[in-house]
Short mmCIF file of C-alpha atoms and ligand atoms in Angstrom, two decimals:
data_model
loop_
_atom_site.label_atom_id
_atom_site.label_comp_id
_atom_site.label_asym_id
_atom_site.label_seq_id
_atom_site.Cartn_x
_atom_site.Cartn_y
_atom_site.Cartn_z
CA MET P 21 8.61 -16.98 26.43
CA LYS P 22 10.90 -19.83 24.48
CA VAL P 23 8.94 -22.53 22.32
CA VAL P 24 10.82 -25.29 20.57
CA VAL P 25 9.19 -27.07 17.99
CA VAL P 26 10.61 -30.57 17.43
CA GLY P 27 9.73 -31.76 13.69
CA ALA P 28 8.84 -29.46 10.82
CA GLY P 29 6.02 -31.88 8.91
CA TYR P 30 2.70 -30.40 8.51
CA ALA P 31 1.96 -30.14 12.38
CA GLY P 32 5.53 -28.84 13.37
CA THR P 33 5.24 -26.26 10.59
CA PHE P 34 1.79 -25.16 11.60
CA ALA P 35 2.05 -25.01 15.21
CA ALA P 36 5.59 -22.87 14.79
CA ASN P 37 3.60 -20.33 12.24
CA ARG P 38 0.50 -20.14 14.57
CA VAL P 39 2.42 -19.82 17.84
CA ALA P 40 5.16 -17.22 16.29
CA LYS P 41 1.94 -15.35 15.25
CA LYS P 42 -0.47 -15.65 18.37
CA VAL P 43 1.61 -15.66 21.23
CA ARG P 44 3.18 -12.66 22.07
CA GLY P 45 7.10 -12.12 22.65
CA ALA P 46 7.42 -16.04 22.11
CA GLU P 47 10.63 -16.93 20.39
CA VAL P 48 10.06 -19.95 18.30
CA THR P 49 12.59 -22.65 17.17
CA VAL P 50 11.77 -25.39 14.54
CA VAL P 51 14.38 -28.25 14.66
CA ASN P 52 14.13 -30.59 12.11
CA ALA P 53 16.04 -33.56 10.73
CA ARG P 54 16.24 -32.11 7.20
CA PRO P 55 16.56 -28.67 5.47
CA GLU P 56 13.64 -29.24 3.45
CA PHE P 57 9.68 -29.09 4.61
CA VAL P 58 9.08 -32.68 2.89
CA GLU P 59 5.31 -32.84 1.77
CA ARG P 60 4.75 -36.57 2.62
CA ILE P 61 1.45 -37.09 1.34
CA ARG P 62 3.11 -36.62 -2.30
CA LEU P 63 6.03 -39.02 -1.76
CA HIS P 64 4.46 -41.30 -4.20
CA GLN P 65 4.54 -38.48 -6.78
CA ARG P 66 8.32 -38.01 -5.83
CA ILE P 67 9.09 -42.04 -6.33
CA ALA P 68 7.18 -41.75 -10.03
CA GLY P 69 8.76 -38.59 -10.57
CA THR P 70 5.31 -36.77 -10.78
CA ALA P 71 6.32 -34.18 -7.81
CA ALA P 72 9.19 -32.78 -6.23
CA ALA P 73 7.71 -33.03 -2.88
CA ALA P 74 10.15 -31.27 -1.11
CA THR P 75 10.26 -27.03 -0.50
CA PRO P 76 12.75 -25.32 1.60
CA LEU P 77 12.02 -25.29 5.07
CA THR P 78 12.89 -21.39 5.52
CA SER P 79 10.55 -20.58 2.59
CA MET P 80 7.76 -22.26 4.87
CA LEU P 81 8.21 -20.51 8.04
CA ARG P 82 6.87 -16.78 9.16
CA ALA P 83 9.69 -13.97 9.51
CA GLY P 84 11.30 -14.33 13.18
CA VAL P 85 10.98 -18.19 13.29
CA ALA P 86 14.33 -19.80 13.99
CA SER P 87 15.16 -22.89 12.23
CA ARG P 88 17.64 -25.49 13.23
CA ILE P 89 18.64 -28.62 11.28
CA GLY P 90 19.86 -31.56 13.59
CA THR P 91 17.96 -34.59 15.14
CA VAL P 92 16.49 -34.17 18.75
CA GLU P 93 18.03 -37.18 20.95
CA LYS P 94 16.20 -36.78 24.14
CA ILE P 95 13.79 -34.22 25.68
CA GLY P 96 14.74 -33.28 29.29
CA ASP P 97 13.70 -30.99 32.17
CA GLY P 98 12.87 -27.71 30.15
CA THR P 99 15.49 -28.92 27.43
CA VAL P 100 16.18 -30.81 24.41
CA LEU P 101 19.74 -32.43 23.31
CA LEU P 102 20.57 -32.70 19.38
CA ASP P 103 22.65 -35.17 17.96
CA ASP P 104 25.65 -32.75 17.79
CA GLY P 105 25.89 -32.54 21.44
CA GLU P 106 23.95 -28.74 21.56
CA SER P 107 21.09 -28.33 24.03
CA LEU P 108 18.36 -25.74 23.83
CA GLY P 109 16.43 -25.00 26.55
CA PHE P 110 12.41 -24.35 26.09
CA ASP P 111 9.48 -23.15 28.38
CA HIS P 112 7.10 -24.82 26.02
CA LEU P 113 7.38 -27.45 23.54
CA PHE P 114 6.08 -28.99 20.80
CA LEU P 115 6.64 -32.54 19.67
CA ALA P 116 5.67 -33.30 16.25
CA VAL P 117 8.11 -36.08 15.04
CA GLY P 118 5.34 -38.10 12.65
CA SER P 119 5.40 -41.63 12.12
CA THR P 120 7.41 -44.41 10.83
CA VAL P 121 7.93 -47.17 8.53
CA ARG P 122 9.18 -50.75 9.61
CA PRO P 123 9.90 -52.29 6.31
CA LEU P 124 10.61 -56.00 5.60
CA ALA P 125 14.08 -56.50 4.89
CA GLY P 126 14.71 -56.47 1.10
CA THR P 127 12.02 -53.95 0.38
CA VAL P 128 11.96 -50.10 0.11
CA PRO P 129 9.89 -47.76 2.14
CA VAL P 130 7.78 -45.24 0.76
CA GLY P 131 6.94 -43.24 3.73
CA THR P 132 10.00 -41.65 4.28
CA TRP P 133 12.01 -38.99 2.41
CA GLU P 134 15.14 -41.41 2.30
CA GLY P 135 13.15 -44.28 1.21
CA ALA P 136 11.42 -42.42 -1.55
CA GLU P 137 14.66 -40.97 -2.88
CA ARG P 138 16.14 -44.82 -3.12
CA ALA P 139 12.89 -45.60 -4.74
CA ARG P 140 12.93 -42.89 -7.23
CA THR P 141 16.35 -44.12 -8.47
CA ALA P 142 15.91 -47.70 -8.19
CA LEU P 143 12.46 -47.02 -10.60
CA ALA P 144 14.14 -44.90 -12.93
CA ALA P 145 16.76 -47.47 -13.54
CA LEU P 146 14.15 -50.50 -14.27
CA PRO P 147 14.19 -51.70 -17.96
CA ALA P 148 10.24 -51.96 -19.43
CA GLY P 149 9.14 -55.18 -19.00
CA SER P 150 10.34 -55.51 -14.82
CA THR P 151 7.90 -55.87 -12.16
CA VAL P 152 7.39 -53.47 -8.98
CA THR P 153 5.86 -54.96 -6.49
CA VAL P 154 3.74 -52.47 -3.58
CA VAL P 155 2.92 -53.98 -0.39
CA GLY P 156 0.22 -52.62 1.68
CA GLY P 157 -3.42 -52.51 0.99
CA GLY P 158 -4.30 -49.12 2.16
CA PRO P 159 -4.45 -45.51 0.78
CA THR P 160 -0.58 -45.20 0.85
CA GLY P 161 -0.29 -48.70 -1.31
CA ILE P 162 -3.08 -47.82 -3.42
CA GLU P 163 -2.05 -44.44 -4.27
CA THR P 164 1.76 -45.64 -4.94
CA ALA P 165 0.77 -48.63 -7.26
CA ALA P 166 -1.40 -46.60 -9.15
CA GLU P 167 1.29 -43.33 -9.45
CA VAL P 168 3.82 -46.10 -10.66
CA ALA P 169 1.57 -47.59 -13.29
CA ASP P 170 0.20 -44.00 -14.50
CA ALA P 171 3.77 -42.87 -14.94
CA ARG P 172 5.45 -45.83 -16.18
CA PRO P 173 3.48 -48.05 -18.37
CA GLY P 174 6.09 -50.26 -19.53
CA VAL P 175 6.31 -51.74 -15.91
CA ARG P 176 4.42 -54.48 -14.60
CA VAL P 177 2.60 -53.29 -11.38
CA ARG P 178 1.49 -55.44 -8.64
CA LEU P 179 -0.39 -54.50 -5.27
CA ILE P 180 -0.23 -56.91 -2.35
CA GLY P 181 -2.40 -56.72 0.87
CA SER P 182 -5.56 -57.96 2.61
CA SER P 183 -8.35 -56.70 1.82
CA VAL P 184 -6.83 -53.82 -0.32
CA ALA P 185 -9.03 -50.86 -0.09
CA ALA P 186 -11.09 -51.34 2.84
CA CYS P 187 -10.48 -47.98 4.01
CA LEU P 188 -13.41 -46.90 1.48
CA SER P 189 -17.05 -47.83 1.50
CA GLY P 190 -18.67 -50.07 -0.91
CA GLY P 191 -18.92 -47.90 -3.87
CA ALA P 192 -15.79 -46.02 -3.79
CA ARG P 193 -13.93 -49.01 -2.69
CA GLN P 194 -15.05 -50.90 -6.46
CA ARG P 195 -14.14 -47.23 -7.98
CA ALA P 196 -10.59 -47.76 -6.68
CA LEU P 197 -10.35 -51.23 -7.88
CA ALA P 198 -11.65 -50.38 -11.47
CA ALA P 199 -8.96 -48.01 -11.56
CA LEU P 200 -6.13 -49.99 -10.50
CA SER P 201 -7.42 -52.63 -13.10
CA ARG P 202 -7.61 -50.07 -15.76
CA LEU P 203 -4.29 -49.09 -15.07
CA GLY P 204 -2.65 -52.74 -15.60
CA VAL P 205 -2.08 -53.16 -11.77
CA GLU P 206 -2.38 -56.71 -10.62
CA VAL P 207 -4.63 -56.70 -7.06
CA VAL P 208 -3.26 -59.95 -4.87
CA ASP P 209 -4.97 -60.39 -1.67
CA ASP P 210 -2.06 -61.83 0.27
CA GLY P 211 0.76 -60.73 2.76
CA VAL P 212 4.65 -60.80 2.02
CA GLU P 213 6.58 -62.80 4.41
CA GLU P 214 10.07 -62.87 2.89
CA ALA P 215 11.54 -60.57 0.15
CA ALA P 216 15.22 -61.91 -0.93
CA ASP P 217 17.36 -62.16 -4.27
CA GLY P 218 14.12 -60.51 -6.42
CA VAL P 219 11.61 -62.87 -5.34
CA LEU P 220 9.09 -62.41 -2.69
CA ARG P 221 7.55 -65.32 -0.60
CA LEU P 222 3.83 -64.70 0.18
CA ARG P 223 1.64 -66.03 3.02
CA SER P 224 -0.04 -68.13 0.83
CA GLY P 225 3.18 -69.95 0.51
CA ARG P 226 3.32 -68.63 -3.37
CA GLU P 227 6.58 -67.06 -4.69
CA VAL P 228 6.82 -64.05 -7.09
CA PRO P 229 9.50 -62.56 -8.84
CA SER P 230 9.93 -58.88 -8.02
CA ALA P 231 12.82 -56.59 -9.29
CA LEU P 232 11.54 -53.58 -6.93
CA THR P 233 9.40 -53.80 -3.92
CA LEU P 234 7.90 -51.19 -2.40
CA TRP P 235 6.86 -51.12 1.42
CA ALA P 236 3.86 -48.78 1.54
CA ILE P 237 2.65 -49.11 4.85
CA VAL P 238 3.30 -46.64 7.69
CA GLU P 239 3.05 -48.02 11.27
CA GLY P 240 4.64 -46.87 14.63
CA VAL P 241 6.18 -43.57 15.77
CA PRO P 242 9.91 -42.56 16.80
CA GLU P 243 10.73 -43.61 20.30
CA LEU P 244 11.88 -40.14 21.17
CA ALA P 245 8.84 -39.40 23.62
CA ALA P 246 9.38 -42.82 25.22
CA ARG P 247 13.12 -42.61 25.81
CA SER P 248 12.50 -39.51 27.37
CA GLY P 249 10.07 -41.13 29.92
CA LEU P 250 6.93 -39.23 28.62
CA ASP P 251 4.04 -41.81 29.12
CA VAL P 252 3.10 -43.44 25.78
CA ASP P 253 0.21 -45.68 24.46
CA ALA P 254 0.74 -48.89 22.75
CA GLU P 255 1.39 -47.46 19.69
CA GLY P 256 4.14 -45.30 21.49
CA ARG P 257 2.27 -42.24 20.74
CA VAL P 258 2.26 -39.19 23.44
CA VAL P 259 -0.45 -39.66 26.18
CA VAL P 260 -2.22 -36.32 26.11
CA ASP P 261 -4.81 -34.24 27.99
CA ALA P 262 -7.95 -32.63 26.36
CA TYR P 263 -5.45 -29.80 25.16
CA LEU P 264 -2.84 -32.12 23.84
CA ARG P 265 -0.21 -31.94 26.67
CA SER P 266 1.32 -34.40 27.77
CA VAL P 267 0.24 -35.90 30.87
CA THR P 268 3.70 -36.22 32.13
CA ASP P 269 5.06 -32.65 31.63
CA GLN P 270 2.49 -29.99 31.09
CA ARG P 271 4.75 -27.78 29.26
CA ILE P 272 5.12 -30.03 26.06
CA PHE P 273 2.13 -30.76 23.42
CA ALA P 274 1.90 -33.73 20.95
CA VAL P 275 0.72 -32.77 17.61
CA GLY P 276 0.18 -34.66 14.50
CA ASP P 277 0.79 -38.77 13.95
CA CYS P 278 2.91 -38.69 17.34
CA ALA P 279 -0.01 -37.48 19.61
CA GLY P 280 -2.19 -40.21 21.22
CA VAL P 281 -5.67 -38.95 20.42
CA ALA P 282 -8.11 -41.84 20.69
CA GLY P 283 -9.86 -42.58 17.67
CA SER P 284 -7.15 -40.55 15.42
CA ARG P 285 -5.62 -41.61 12.13
CA PHE P 286 -2.18 -40.70 11.05
CA GLY P 287 -3.12 -37.96 8.45
CA CYS P 288 -2.05 -34.67 7.58
CA GLN P 289 -6.01 -33.85 8.37
CA THR P 290 -5.33 -34.65 11.82
CA ALA P 291 -1.96 -32.83 11.94
CA ALA P 292 -3.07 -29.22 11.24
CA PRO P 293 -6.32 -29.04 13.21
CA GLN P 294 -4.20 -30.66 16.49
CA ALA P 295 -1.46 -28.09 15.67
CA ARG P 296 -4.15 -25.30 15.56
CA ALA P 297 -5.67 -26.47 18.85
CA ALA P 298 -2.44 -26.90 20.61
CA ALA P 299 -0.95 -23.16 19.51
CA ASP P 300 -4.31 -21.85 20.56
CA ALA P 301 -4.37 -23.37 23.84
CA LEU P 302 -1.07 -22.08 24.69
CA ALA P 303 -1.76 -18.62 23.40
CA ARG P 304 -4.93 -18.61 25.55
CA LEU P 305 -2.98 -20.02 28.34
CA ALA P 306 -0.49 -17.25 28.13
CA GLU P 307 -3.03 -14.51 28.48
CA GLY P 308 -4.59 -16.26 31.59
CA ARG P 309 -7.54 -17.74 29.71
CA GLU P 310 -9.14 -20.92 29.63
CA PRO P 311 -8.05 -23.09 26.94
CA GLU P 312 -10.41 -24.74 24.60
CA PRO P 313 -10.12 -28.74 24.23
CA TYR P 314 -9.35 -30.40 20.93
CA ALA P 315 -11.83 -32.50 19.13
CA LEU P 316 -11.72 -34.71 16.13
CA ARG P 317 -13.50 -33.37 13.00
CA TYR P 318 -12.68 -35.74 10.10
CA VAL P 319 -14.21 -35.01 6.57
CA ALA P 320 -12.89 -37.29 4.10
CA ARG P 321 -10.15 -39.63 2.84
CA CYS P 322 -8.63 -38.60 -0.40
CA VAL P 323 -6.98 -41.44 -2.86
CA SER P 324 -5.35 -40.82 -5.68
CA LEU P 325 -5.43 -43.20 -8.75
CA GLY P 326 -2.86 -41.88 -11.02
CA ARG P 327 -2.68 -38.07 -12.48
CA LYS P 328 -6.28 -38.20 -13.69
CA ASP P 329 -8.26 -40.17 -11.43
CA ALA P 330 -9.26 -40.22 -7.85
CA VAL P 331 -11.72 -40.86 -5.28
CA ALA P 332 -12.73 -38.62 -2.39
CA GLN P 333 -14.39 -40.80 -0.18
CA PHE P 334 -16.48 -38.51 2.73
CA THR P 335 -16.58 -39.63 6.68
CA HIS P 336 -18.43 -38.51 9.64
CA PRO P 337 -16.34 -36.41 11.80
CA ASP P 338 -15.53 -39.52 14.15
CA ASP P 339 -13.72 -40.80 10.88
CA SER P 340 -16.49 -43.54 10.29
CA LEU P 341 -17.33 -43.45 6.55
CA LYS P 342 -20.55 -42.38 4.91
CA GLU P 343 -21.42 -43.85 1.59
CA SER P 344 -21.04 -40.94 -0.36
CA TYR P 345 -17.88 -40.47 -2.54
CA LEU P 346 -16.33 -37.91 -5.39
CA LYS P 347 -14.84 -39.69 -8.05
CA GLY P 348 -13.21 -38.76 -11.31
CA GLY P 349 -11.86 -35.07 -12.28
CA THR P 350 -13.90 -33.60 -9.44
CA ALA P 351 -11.99 -36.00 -6.62
CA VAL P 352 -8.96 -34.91 -8.54
CA ALA P 353 -9.44 -31.60 -7.82
CA PHE P 354 -10.44 -32.21 -4.26
CA LYS P 355 -7.11 -34.23 -3.97
CA ARG P 356 -5.40 -30.84 -5.43
CA ILE P 357 -7.01 -28.73 -2.79
CA VAL P 358 -5.81 -31.32 -0.03
CA TYR P 359 -2.23 -31.28 -1.10
CA THR P 360 -1.79 -27.34 -1.87
CA GLY P 361 -4.13 -26.59 1.07
CA THR P 362 -2.20 -28.36 3.53
CA LYS P 363 1.36 -27.54 2.26
CA TYR P 364 -0.05 -23.76 2.40
CA GLY P 365 -2.10 -24.10 5.08
CA SER P 366 1.12 -24.96 7.36
CA ARG P 367 3.07 -22.43 5.95
CA LYS P 368 0.36 -19.58 6.64
CA ALA P 369 -1.20 -20.98 9.42
CA ILE P 370 -4.45 -19.92 7.85
CA GLY P 371 -6.82 -18.61 10.06
CA ALA P 372 -4.46 -17.43 12.62
C1 FAD B 662 2.84 -41.68 0.25
C2 FAD B 662 1.75 -41.22 1.47
C3 FAD B 662 0.61 -40.84 0.84
C4 FAD B 662 -0.18 -40.12 2.29
N1 FAD B 662 -0.99 -39.59 1.77
C5 FAD B 662 -1.99 -38.72 2.96
C6 FAD B 662 -3.42 -38.12 2.20
O1 FAD B 662 -3.67 -38.03 1.06
N2 FAD B 662 -4.02 -37.59 3.39
C7 FAD B 662 -3.48 -37.83 4.51
O2 FAD B 662 -4.51 -37.44 5.68
N3 FAD B 662 -2.65 -38.18 4.98
C8 FAD B 662 -1.61 -38.92 4.10
N4 FAD B 662 -0.66 -39.58 4.42
C9 FAD B 662 -0.07 -39.71 6.02
C10 FAD B 662 0.45 -37.98 6.37
O3 FAD B 662 1.35 -37.82 5.30
C11 FAD B 662 1.15 -38.41 7.91
O4 FAD B 662 0.21 -38.65 8.46
C12 FAD B 662 1.69 -36.85 7.95
O5 FAD B 662 2.70 -36.42 7.68
C13 FAD B 662 1.85 -36.50 9.47
O6 FAD B 662 2.31 -34.97 9.73
P1 FAD B 662 3.00 -34.94 11.02
O7 FAD B 662 3.31 -33.14 10.89
O8 FAD B 662 2.70 -35.37 12.12
O9 FAD B 662 4.43 -35.73 10.55
P2 FAD B 662 5.53 -35.57 9.65
O10 FAD B 662 4.76 -35.03 8.46
O11 FAD B 662 6.02 -37.18 9.32
O12 FAD B 662 6.39 -34.68 9.75
C14 FAD B 662 7.43 -35.02 10.67
C15 FAD B 662 8.72 -34.59 10.84
O13 FAD B 662 9.57 -34.47 12.32
C16 FAD B 662 10.90 -34.83 11.64
N5 FAD B 662 11.67 -35.42 12.79
C17 FAD B 662 11.17 -36.57 13.36
N6 FAD B 662 11.90 -36.94 14.25
C18 FAD B 662 12.76 -35.83 14.80
C19 FAD B 662 13.92 -35.60 15.37
N7 FAD B 662 14.27 -36.57 16.57
N8 FAD B 662 14.20 -34.60 15.59
C20 FAD B 662 14.08 -33.60 14.39
N9 FAD B 662 13.08 -33.91 13.64
C21 FAD B 662 12.61 -34.78 13.84
C22 FAD B 662 10.99 -35.17 10.52
O14 FAD B 662 12.09 -35.33 9.70
C23 FAD B 662 9.29 -34.97 9.71
O15 FAD B 662 10.07 -33.29 8.86
C24 FAD B 662 0.31 -39.94 3.16
C25 FAD B 662 1.61 -40.62 4.16
C26 FAD B 662 2.39 -41.25 2.48
C27 FAD B 662 3.53 -41.81 3.22
#
């Protein structure tokens, strides 16, 4: 059985390794745009120079899993077409292309490897006293602002977003805002409408200077699924059945940020469980057994606040917030478990 996995982030790498282990006779090929496995949840650290956030992809794949560096342009009837003109045939496909960014002109996106590299270079070249603006009041914006402020104390950091840290419950939110303040981050409740010539025009009409503006909002998914004729939802995510198979073509599983599961959020905490569920569904189907449906089961949202602080906000399985959270050194340790566990979980497909 030929299995092609498109995208080697958390979901694709996990799925490839688990299929290779669990589906007898499967020939697995991973197609990824880059030769590295990018730890996307550490890109804010890459920018600030506190983590590499990239590992050779081949070191993340089980023996026997083939890798192919390239971009898939289109999915056809049992084939994928690559940007170099070659095509690969498949009996089953795992679509794991993640999510995208739509940065405002004049800003640098945090959520892609290429953007993070540009941001890292620009930040390193900034003299002390310069102002860095981070746009986005969600976890990515908070983590980026805190990381930059912690690593570059001579640089002024401003975080602009509407209802910053609203993704956390009352106590955890206060804790995060206090940590940002302690790190010297100016939090501005506003939006950025235009960025040009080192000046930002805000929704309120205010204008503020900014030597480097980082766009820390992740939204949308790659157009590959829609372009290939798969049914997609309003956000462009693949519409899937209970087993994470495309409702258009049951040979295709969608996992991670690009899968249209109601109530799911973009997150590595979505990616690995979905990859596990879909790979197991294929293993059971290959043995002529009934697959088990996928169910959302969230545990926490963990937000780093520089290198010495964090909050780990506990959630109900449907991702709604509990009041309870961890803070300080305990939350930092929790976060470390999240990023190491997610990376090595993808590599070994733990529990396989
Ligand atoms: C700074 C930052 C911090 C974050 N922190 C957290 C956190 O603490 N917790 C959490 O749960 N989530 C966090 N997230 C979100 C998390 O990173 C994503 O939800 C997660 O990476 C999704 O995993 P994925 O495997 O679906 O996609 P990705 O990790 O984005 O991987 C997709 C892969 O597909 C490849 N690809 C795309 N298109 C093609 C194509 N056409 N052909 C070939 N390859 C292709 C890409 O190059 C990439 O390697 C954070 C995000 C950012 C930016």
